[in-house]
PDB file of C-alpha atoms and ligand atoms in Angstrom:
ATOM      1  CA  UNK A   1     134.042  98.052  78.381  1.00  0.00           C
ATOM      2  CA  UNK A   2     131.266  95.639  79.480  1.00  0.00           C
ATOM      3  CA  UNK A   3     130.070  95.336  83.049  1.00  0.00           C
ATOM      4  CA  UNK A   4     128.583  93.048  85.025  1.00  0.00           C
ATOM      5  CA  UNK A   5     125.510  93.229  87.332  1.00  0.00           C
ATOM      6  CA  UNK A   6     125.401  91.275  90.407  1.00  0.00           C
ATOM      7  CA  UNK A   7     122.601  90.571  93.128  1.00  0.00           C
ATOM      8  CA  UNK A   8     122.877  88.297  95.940  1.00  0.00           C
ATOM      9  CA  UNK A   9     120.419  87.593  98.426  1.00  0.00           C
ATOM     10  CA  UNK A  10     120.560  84.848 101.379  1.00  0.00           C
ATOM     11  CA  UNK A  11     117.251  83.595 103.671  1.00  0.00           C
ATOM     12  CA  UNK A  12     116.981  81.053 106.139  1.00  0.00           C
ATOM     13  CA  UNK A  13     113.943  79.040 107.147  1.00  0.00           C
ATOM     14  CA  UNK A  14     112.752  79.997 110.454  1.00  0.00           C
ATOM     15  CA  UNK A  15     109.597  78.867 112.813  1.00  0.00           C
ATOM     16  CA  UNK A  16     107.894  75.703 112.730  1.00  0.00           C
ATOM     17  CA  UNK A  17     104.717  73.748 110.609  1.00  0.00           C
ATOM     18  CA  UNK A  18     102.507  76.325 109.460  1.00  0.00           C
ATOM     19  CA  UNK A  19     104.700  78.933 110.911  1.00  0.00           C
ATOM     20  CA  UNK A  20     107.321  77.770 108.609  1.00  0.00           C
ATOM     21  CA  UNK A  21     108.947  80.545 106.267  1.00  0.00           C
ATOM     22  CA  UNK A  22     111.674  82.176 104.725  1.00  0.00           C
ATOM     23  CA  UNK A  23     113.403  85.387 106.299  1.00  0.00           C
ATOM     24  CA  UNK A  24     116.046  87.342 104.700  1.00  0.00           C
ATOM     25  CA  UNK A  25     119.610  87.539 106.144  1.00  0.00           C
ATOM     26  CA  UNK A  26     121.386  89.492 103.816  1.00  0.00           C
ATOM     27  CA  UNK A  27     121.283  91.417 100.766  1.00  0.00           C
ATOM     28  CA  UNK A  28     123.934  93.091  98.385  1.00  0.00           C
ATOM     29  CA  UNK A  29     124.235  94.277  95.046  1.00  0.00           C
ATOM     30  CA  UNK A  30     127.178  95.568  92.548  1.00  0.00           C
ATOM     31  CA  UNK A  31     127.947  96.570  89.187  1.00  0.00           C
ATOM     32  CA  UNK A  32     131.542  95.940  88.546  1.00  0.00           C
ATOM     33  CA  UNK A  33     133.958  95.137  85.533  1.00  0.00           C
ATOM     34  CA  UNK A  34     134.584  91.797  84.172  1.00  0.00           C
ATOM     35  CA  UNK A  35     137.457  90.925  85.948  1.00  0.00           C
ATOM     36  CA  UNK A  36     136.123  91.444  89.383  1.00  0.00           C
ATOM     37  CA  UNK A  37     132.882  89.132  88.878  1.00  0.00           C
ATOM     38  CA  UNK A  38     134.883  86.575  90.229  1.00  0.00           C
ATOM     39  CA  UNK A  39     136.125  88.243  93.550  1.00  0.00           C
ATOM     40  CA  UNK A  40     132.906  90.227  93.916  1.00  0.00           C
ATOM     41  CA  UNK A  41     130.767  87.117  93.506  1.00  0.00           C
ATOM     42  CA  UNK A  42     132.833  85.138  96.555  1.00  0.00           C
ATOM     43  CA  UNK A  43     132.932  88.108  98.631  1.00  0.00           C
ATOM     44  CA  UNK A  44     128.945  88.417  97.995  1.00  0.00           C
ATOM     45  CA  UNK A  45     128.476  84.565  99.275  1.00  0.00           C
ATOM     46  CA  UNK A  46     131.132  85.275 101.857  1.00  0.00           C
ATOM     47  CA  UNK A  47     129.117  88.059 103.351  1.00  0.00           C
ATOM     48  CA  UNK A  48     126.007  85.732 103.433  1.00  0.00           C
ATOM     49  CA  UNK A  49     127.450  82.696 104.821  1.00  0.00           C
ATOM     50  CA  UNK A  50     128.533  84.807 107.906  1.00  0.00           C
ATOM     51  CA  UNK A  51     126.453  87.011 108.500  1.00  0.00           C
ATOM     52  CA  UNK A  52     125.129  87.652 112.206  1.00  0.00           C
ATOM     53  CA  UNK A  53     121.549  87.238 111.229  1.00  0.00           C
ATOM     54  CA  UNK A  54     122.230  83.476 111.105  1.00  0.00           C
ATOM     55  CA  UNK A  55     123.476  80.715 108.811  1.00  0.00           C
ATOM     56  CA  UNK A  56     121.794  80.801 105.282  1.00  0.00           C
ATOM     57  CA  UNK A  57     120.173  77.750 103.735  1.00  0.00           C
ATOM     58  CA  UNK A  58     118.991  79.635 100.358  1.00  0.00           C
ATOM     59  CA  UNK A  59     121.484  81.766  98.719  1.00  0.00           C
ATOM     60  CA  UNK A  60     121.038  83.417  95.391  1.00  0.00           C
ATOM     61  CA  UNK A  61     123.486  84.933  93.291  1.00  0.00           C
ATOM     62  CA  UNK A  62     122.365  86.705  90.078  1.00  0.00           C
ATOM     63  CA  UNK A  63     124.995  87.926  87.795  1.00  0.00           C
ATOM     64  CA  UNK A  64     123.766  89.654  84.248  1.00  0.00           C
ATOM     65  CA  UNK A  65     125.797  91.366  81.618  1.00  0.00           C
ATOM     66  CA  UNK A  66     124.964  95.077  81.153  1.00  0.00           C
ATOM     67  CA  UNK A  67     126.329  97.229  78.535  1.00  0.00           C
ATOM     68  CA  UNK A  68     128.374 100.270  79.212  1.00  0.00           C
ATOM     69  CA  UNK A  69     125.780 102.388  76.947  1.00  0.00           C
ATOM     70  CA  UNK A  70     123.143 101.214  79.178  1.00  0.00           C
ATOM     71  CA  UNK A  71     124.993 102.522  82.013  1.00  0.00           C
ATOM     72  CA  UNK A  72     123.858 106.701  83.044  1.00  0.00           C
ATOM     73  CA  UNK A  73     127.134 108.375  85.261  1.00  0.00           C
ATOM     74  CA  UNK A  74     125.851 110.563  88.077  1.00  0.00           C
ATOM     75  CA  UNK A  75     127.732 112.929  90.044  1.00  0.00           C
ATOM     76  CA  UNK A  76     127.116 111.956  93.902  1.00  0.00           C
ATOM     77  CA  UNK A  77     125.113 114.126  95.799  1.00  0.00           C
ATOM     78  CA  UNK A  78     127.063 117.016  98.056  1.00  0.00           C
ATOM     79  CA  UNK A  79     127.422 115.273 101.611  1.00  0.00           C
ATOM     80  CA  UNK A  80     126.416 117.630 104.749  1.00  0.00           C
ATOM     81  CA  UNK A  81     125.878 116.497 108.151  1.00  0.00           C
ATOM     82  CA  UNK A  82     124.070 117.809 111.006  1.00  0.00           C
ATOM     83  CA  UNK A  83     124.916 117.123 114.602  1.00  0.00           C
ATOM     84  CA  UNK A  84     122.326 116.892 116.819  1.00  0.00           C
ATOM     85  CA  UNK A  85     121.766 116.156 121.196  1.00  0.00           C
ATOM     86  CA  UNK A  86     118.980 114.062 121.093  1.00  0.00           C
ATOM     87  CA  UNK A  87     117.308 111.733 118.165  1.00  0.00           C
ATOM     88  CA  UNK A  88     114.168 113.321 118.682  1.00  0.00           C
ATOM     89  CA  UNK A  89     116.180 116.476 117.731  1.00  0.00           C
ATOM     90  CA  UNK A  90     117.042 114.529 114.447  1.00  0.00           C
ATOM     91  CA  UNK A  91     114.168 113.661 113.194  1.00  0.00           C
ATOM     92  CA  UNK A  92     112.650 116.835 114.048  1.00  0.00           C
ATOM     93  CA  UNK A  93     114.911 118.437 111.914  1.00  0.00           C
ATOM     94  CA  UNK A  94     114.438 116.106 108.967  1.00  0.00           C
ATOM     95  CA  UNK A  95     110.803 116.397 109.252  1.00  0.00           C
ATOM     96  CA  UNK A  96     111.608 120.360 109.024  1.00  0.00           C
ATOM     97  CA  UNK A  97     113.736 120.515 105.937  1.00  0.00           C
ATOM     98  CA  UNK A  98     111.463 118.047 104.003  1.00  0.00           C
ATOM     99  CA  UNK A  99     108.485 120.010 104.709  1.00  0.00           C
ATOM    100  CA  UNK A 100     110.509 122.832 103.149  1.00  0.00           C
ATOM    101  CA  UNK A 101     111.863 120.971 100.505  1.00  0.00           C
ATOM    102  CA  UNK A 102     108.146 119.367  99.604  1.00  0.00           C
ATOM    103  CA  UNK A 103     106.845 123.049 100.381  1.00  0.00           C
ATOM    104  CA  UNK A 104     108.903 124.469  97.160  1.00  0.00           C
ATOM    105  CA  UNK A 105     108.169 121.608  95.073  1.00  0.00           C
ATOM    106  CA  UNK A 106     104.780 122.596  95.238  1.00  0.00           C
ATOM    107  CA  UNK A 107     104.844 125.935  94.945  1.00  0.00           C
ATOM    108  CA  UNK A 108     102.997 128.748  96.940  1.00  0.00           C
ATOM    109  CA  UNK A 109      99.941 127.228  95.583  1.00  0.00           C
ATOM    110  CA  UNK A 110      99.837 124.190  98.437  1.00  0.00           C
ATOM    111  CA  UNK A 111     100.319 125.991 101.964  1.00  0.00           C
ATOM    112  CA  UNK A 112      97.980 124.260 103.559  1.00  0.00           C
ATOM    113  CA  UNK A 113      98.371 120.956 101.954  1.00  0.00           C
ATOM    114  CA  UNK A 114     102.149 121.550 102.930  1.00  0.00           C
ATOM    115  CA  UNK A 115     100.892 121.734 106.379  1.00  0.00           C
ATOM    116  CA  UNK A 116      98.967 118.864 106.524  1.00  0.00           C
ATOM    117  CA  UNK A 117     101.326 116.878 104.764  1.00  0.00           C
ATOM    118  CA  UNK A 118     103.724 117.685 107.689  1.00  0.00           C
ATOM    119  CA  UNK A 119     101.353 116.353 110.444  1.00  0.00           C
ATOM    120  CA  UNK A 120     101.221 113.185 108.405  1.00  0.00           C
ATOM    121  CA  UNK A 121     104.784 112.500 107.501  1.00  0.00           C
ATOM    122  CA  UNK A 122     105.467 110.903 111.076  1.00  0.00           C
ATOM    123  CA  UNK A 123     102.683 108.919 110.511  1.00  0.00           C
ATOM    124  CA  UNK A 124     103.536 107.924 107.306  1.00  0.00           C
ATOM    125  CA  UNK A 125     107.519 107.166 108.264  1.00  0.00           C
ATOM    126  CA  UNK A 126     105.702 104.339 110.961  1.00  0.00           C
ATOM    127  CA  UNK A 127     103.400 102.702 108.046  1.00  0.00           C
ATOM    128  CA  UNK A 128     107.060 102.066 106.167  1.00  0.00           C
ATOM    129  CA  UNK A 129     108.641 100.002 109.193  1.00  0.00           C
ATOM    130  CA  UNK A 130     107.634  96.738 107.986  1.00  0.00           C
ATOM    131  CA  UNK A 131     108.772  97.328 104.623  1.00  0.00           C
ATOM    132  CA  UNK A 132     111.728  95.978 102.203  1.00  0.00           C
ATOM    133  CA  UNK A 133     111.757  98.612  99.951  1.00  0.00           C
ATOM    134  CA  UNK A 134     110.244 102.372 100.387  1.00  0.00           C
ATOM    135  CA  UNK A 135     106.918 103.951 100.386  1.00  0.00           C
ATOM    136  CA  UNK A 136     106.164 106.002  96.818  1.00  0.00           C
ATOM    137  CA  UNK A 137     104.246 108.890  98.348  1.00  0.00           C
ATOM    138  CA  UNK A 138     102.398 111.545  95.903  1.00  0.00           C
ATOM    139  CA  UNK A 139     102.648 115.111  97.225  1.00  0.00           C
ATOM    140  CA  UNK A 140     100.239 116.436  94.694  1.00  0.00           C
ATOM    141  CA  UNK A 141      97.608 114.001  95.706  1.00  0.00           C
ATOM    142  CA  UNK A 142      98.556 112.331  98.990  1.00  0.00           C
ATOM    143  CA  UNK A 143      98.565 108.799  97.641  1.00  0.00           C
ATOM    144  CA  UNK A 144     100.755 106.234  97.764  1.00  0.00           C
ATOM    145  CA  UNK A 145     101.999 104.805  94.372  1.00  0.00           C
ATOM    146  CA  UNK A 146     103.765 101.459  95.212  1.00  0.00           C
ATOM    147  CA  UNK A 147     102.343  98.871  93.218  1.00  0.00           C
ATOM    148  CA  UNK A 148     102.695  96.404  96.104  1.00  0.00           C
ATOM    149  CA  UNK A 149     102.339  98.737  99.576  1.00  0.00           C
ATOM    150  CA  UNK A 150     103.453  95.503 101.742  1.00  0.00           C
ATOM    151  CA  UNK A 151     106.226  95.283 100.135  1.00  0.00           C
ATOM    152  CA  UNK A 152     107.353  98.669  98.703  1.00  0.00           C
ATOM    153  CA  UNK A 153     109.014  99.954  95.705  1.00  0.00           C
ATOM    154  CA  UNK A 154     113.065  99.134  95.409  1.00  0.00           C
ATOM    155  CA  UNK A 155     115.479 100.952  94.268  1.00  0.00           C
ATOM    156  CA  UNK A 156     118.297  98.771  92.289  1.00  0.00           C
ATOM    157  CA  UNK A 157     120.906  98.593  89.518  1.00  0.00           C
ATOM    158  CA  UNK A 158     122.886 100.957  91.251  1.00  0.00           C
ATOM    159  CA  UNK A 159     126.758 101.092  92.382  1.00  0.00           C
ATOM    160  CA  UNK A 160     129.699 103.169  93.017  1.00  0.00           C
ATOM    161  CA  UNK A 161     132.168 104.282  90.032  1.00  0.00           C
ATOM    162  CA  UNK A 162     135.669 102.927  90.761  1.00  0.00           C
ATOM    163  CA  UNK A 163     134.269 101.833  93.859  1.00  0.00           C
ATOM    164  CA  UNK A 164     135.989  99.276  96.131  1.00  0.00           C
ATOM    165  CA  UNK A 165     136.280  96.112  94.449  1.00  0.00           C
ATOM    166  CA  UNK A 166     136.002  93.482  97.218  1.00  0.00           C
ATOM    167  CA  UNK A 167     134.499  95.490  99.765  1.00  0.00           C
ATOM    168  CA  UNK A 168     132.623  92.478 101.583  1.00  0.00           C
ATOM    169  CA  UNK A 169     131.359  94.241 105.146  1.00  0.00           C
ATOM    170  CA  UNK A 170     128.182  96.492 104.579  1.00  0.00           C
ATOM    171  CA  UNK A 171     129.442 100.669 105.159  1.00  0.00           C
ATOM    172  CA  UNK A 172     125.955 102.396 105.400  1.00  0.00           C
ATOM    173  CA  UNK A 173     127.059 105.267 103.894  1.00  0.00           C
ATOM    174  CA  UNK A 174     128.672 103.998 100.843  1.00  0.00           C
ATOM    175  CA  UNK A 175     125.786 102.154 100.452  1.00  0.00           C
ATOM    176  CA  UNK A 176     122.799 105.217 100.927  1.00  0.00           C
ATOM    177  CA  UNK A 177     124.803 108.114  99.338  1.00  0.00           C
ATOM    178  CA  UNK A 178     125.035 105.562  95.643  1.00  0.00           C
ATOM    179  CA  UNK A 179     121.227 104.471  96.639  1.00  0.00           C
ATOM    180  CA  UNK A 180     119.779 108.368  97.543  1.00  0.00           C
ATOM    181  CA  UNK A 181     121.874 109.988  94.287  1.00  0.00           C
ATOM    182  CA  UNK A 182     120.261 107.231  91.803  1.00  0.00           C
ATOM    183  CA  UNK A 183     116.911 108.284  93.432  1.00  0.00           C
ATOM    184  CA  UNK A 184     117.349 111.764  93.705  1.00  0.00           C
ATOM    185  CA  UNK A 185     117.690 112.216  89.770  1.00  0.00           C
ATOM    186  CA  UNK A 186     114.352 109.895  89.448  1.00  0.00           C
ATOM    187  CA  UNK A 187     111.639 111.534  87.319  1.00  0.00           C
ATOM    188  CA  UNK A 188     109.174 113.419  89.465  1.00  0.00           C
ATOM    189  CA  UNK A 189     111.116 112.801  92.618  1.00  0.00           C
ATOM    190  CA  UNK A 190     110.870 115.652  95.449  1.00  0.00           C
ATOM    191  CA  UNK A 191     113.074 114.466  98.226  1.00  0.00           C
ATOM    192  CA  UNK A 192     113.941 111.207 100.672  1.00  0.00           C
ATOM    193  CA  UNK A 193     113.678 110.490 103.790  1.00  0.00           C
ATOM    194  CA  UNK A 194     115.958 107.670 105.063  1.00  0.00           C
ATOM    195  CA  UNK A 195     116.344 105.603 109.091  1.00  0.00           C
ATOM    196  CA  UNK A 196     118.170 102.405 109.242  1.00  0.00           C
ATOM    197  CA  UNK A 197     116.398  99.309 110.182  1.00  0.00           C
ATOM    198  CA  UNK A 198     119.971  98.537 112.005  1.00  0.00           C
ATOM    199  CA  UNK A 199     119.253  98.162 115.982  1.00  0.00           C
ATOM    200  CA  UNK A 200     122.455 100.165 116.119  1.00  0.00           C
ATOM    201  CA  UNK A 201     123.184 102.565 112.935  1.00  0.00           C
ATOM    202  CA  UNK A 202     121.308 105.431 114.372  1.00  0.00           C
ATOM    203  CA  UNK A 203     122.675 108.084 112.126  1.00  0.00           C
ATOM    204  CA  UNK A 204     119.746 108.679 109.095  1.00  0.00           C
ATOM    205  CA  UNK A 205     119.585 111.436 105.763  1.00  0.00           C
ATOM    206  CA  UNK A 206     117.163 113.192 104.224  1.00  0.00           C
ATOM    207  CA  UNK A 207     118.065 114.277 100.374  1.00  0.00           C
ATOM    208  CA  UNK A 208     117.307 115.861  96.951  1.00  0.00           C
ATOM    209  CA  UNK A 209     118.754 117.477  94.414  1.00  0.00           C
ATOM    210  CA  UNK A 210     118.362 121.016  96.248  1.00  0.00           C
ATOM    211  CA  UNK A 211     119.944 119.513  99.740  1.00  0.00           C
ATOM    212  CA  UNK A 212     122.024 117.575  98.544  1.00  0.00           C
ATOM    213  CA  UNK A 213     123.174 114.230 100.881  1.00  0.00           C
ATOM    214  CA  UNK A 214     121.904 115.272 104.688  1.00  0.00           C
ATOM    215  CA  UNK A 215     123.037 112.976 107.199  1.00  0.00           C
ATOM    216  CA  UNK A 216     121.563 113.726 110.243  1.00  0.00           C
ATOM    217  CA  UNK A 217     123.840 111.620 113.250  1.00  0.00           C
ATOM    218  CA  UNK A 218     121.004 110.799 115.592  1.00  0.00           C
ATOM    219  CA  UNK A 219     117.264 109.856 113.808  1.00  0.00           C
ATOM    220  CA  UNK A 220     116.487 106.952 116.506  1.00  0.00           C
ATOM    221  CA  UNK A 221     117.113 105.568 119.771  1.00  0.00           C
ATOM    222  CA  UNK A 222     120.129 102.930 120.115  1.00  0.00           C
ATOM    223  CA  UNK A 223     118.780  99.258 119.647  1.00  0.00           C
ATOM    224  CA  UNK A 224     115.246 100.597 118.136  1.00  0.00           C
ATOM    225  CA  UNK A 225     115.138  97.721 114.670  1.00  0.00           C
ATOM    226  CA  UNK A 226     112.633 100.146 112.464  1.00  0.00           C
ATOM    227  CA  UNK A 227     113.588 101.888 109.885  1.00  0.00           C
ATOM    228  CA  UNK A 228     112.044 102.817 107.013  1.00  0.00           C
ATOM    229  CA  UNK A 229     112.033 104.994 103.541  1.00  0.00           C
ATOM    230  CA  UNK A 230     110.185 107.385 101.862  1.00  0.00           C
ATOM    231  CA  UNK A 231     110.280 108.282  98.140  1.00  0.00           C
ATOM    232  CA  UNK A 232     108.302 111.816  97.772  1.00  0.00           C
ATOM    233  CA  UNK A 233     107.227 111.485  94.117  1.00  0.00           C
ATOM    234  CA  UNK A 234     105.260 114.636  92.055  1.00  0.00           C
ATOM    235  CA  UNK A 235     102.627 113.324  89.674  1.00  0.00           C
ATOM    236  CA  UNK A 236     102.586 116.704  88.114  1.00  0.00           C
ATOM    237  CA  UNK A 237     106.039 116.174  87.138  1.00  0.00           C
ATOM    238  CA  UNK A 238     106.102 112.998  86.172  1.00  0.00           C
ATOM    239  CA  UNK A 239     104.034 109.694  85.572  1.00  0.00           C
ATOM    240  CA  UNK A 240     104.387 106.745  88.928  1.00  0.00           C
ATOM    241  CA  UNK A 241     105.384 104.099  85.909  1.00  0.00           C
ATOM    242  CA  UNK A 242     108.551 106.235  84.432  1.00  0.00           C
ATOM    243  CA  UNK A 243     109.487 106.663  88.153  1.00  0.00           C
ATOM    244  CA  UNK A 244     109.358 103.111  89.081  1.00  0.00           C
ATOM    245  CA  UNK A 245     110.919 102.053  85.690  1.00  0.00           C
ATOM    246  CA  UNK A 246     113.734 104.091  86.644  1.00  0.00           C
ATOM    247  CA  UNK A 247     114.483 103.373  90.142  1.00  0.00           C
ATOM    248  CA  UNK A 248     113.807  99.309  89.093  1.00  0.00           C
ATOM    249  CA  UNK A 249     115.677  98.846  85.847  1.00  0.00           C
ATOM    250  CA  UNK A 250     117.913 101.861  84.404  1.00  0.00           C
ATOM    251  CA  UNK A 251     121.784 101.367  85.539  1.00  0.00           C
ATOM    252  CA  UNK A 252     123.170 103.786  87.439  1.00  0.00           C
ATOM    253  CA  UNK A 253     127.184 104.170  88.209  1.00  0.00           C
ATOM    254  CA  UNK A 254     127.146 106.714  90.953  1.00  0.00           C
ATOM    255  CA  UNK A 255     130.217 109.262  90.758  1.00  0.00           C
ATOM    256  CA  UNK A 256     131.737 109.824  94.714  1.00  0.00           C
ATOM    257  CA  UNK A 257     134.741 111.076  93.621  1.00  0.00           C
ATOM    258  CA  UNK A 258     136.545 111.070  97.272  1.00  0.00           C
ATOM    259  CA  UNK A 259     133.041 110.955  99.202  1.00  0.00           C
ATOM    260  CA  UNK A 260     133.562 107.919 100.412  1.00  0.00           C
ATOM    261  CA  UNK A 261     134.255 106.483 104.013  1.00  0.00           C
TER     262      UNK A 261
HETATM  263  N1  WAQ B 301     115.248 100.545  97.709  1.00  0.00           N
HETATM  264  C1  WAQ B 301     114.222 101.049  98.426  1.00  0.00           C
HETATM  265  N2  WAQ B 301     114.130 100.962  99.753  1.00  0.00           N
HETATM  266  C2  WAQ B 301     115.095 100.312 100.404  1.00  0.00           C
HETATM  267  C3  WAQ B 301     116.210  99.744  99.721  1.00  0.00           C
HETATM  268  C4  WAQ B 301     116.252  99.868  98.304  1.00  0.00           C
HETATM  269  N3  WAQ B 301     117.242  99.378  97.597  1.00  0.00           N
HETATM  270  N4  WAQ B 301     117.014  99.162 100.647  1.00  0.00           N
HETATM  271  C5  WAQ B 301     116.434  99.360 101.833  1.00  0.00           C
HETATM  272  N5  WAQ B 301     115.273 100.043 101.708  1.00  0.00           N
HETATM  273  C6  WAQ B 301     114.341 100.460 102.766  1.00  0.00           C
HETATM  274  C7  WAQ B 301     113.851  99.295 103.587  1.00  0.00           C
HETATM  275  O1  WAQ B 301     112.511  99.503 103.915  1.00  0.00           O
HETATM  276  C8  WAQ B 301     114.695  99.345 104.829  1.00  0.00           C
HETATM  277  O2  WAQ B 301     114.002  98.899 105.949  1.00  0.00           O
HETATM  278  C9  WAQ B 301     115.035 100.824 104.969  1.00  0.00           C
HETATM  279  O3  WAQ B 301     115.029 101.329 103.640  1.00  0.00           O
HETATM  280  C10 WAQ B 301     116.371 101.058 105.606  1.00  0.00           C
HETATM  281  O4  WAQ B 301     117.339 100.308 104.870  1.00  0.00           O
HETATM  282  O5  WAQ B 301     125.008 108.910 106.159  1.00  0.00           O
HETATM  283  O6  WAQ B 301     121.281 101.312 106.339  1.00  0.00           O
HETATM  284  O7  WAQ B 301     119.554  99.338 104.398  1.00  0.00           O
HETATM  285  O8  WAQ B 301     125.579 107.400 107.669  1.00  0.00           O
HETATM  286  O9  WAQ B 301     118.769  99.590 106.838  1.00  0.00           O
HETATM  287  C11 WAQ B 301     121.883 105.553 106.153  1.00  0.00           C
HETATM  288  C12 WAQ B 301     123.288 106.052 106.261  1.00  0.00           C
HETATM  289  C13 WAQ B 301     121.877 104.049 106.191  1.00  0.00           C
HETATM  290  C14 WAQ B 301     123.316 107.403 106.885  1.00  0.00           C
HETATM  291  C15 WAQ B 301     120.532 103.545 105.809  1.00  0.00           C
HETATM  292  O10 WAQ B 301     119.251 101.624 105.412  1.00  0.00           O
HETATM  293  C16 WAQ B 301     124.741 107.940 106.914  1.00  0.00           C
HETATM  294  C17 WAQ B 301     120.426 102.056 105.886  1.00  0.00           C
HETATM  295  P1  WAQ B 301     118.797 100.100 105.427  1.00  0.00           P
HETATM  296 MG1   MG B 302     119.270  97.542 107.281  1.00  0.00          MG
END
């Protein structure tokens, strides 16, 4: 059976004279059977044109054929949660089990670079706010990867198997569990980090192959608009340019069997 790819992505032109530029309103993605490109595709523009973010004036829809032997089948990541009081609670807690999760990527060789790595990954979760994609961030040598840092590397081709078919308002969790399971089974990656840049979705993950999906209910404060991602990424495992190739290009139908909200 042949599938289809399709992107979609809407701006709007906002400020005035030199000020003048394009911001993004919405963004979506699928990979779907033939028959649905049609209802997929109107549900994609029907997303855009009414959207909250505002009324569209660019809209792009990008629809490619992609073979089913191009396509790799992963099983979804095992979902656990963790309830916490207070979002500083949260993202204390994510900080902790990706410490531990970095921590036995490395080995006992890097205790004190585990450390220090700690005391920067709150620093380095700020430097991804302004983002669109996430930060590539090298464990074994502290550096960041992406070949544009403004910008950040993004993580695409990617979609649920037998997912819903028209399923035109964004679920965050569909969305991160099919986004964190492609990454997850990247070469060389560690672990993720994950916040919303939704004022209002306060509810964030951290996940790897060893975790597993961990959503953790409370990472920020209601109505705070950063968010960000980090991709923790092992040179010693694998080269930046097969991870990137990956996470840009190779088609990924993501198993959820049930998982699904
Ligand atoms: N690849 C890489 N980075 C991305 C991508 C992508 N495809 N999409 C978004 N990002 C980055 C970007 O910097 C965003 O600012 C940031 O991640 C957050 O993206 O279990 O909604 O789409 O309920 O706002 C988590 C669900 C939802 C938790 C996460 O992320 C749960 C979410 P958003
Ligand atoms: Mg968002």
């Amino acid at each position: 059976m042949d599938y289809y790819s399709l992107k979609m992505r809407a701006s709007q032109q906002v400020g005035e004279g030199e000020q003048r530029h394009e911001q993004h309103i919405s963004g979506a993605e699928r990979i779907v059977a033939r028959e649905n490109v049609e209802a997929v595709c109107s549900a994609m523009v029907r997303r855009a044109m009414t959207h909250s973010k505002g009324d569209p004036d660019f809209i792009n829809v990008k629809i490619e054929k992609v073979h089913e032997s191009d396509i790799r089948i992963l099983k979804a990541l095992p979902v656990t949660r963790v309830d916490v009081e207070t979002w500083q609670e949260g993202l204390e807690k994510a900080f902790e089990l990706i410490g531990e999760a970095v921590g036995s990527a490395a080995g006992d060789a890097g205790t004190d670079a585990i450390r220090e790595f700690a005391n920067k990954l709150p620093e380095l979760l700020r430097e991804t706010f302004p983002m669109r994609g996430a930060m590539l961030y090298d464990i074994a040598t502290g550096k960041r990867l992406e070949p544009d840092q403004a910008r950040g590397v993004r993580a695409t081709y990617m979609d649920a198997l037998r997912g819903n078919v028209v399923d035109s308002c964004k679920n965050h969790f569909n969305e991160a569990i099919v986004l964190a399971t492609k990454v997850a089974n990247a070469p060389g990656i560690v672990a993720e980090i994950c916040i919303s840049d939704d004022p209002e979705y306060v509810t964030g993950y951290v996940a790897s192959k060893e975790l597993g999906y961990v959503r953790i209910m409370k990472m920020k404060e209601a109505g705070d608009e950063n968010g960000g991602r980090i991709f923790l990424f092992d040179s010693r495992r694998a080269s930046a340019e097969e991870c990137i190739d990956y996470l840009q290009k190779k088609k990924v139908l993501v198993d959820v069997d049930g998982r699904m909200a």
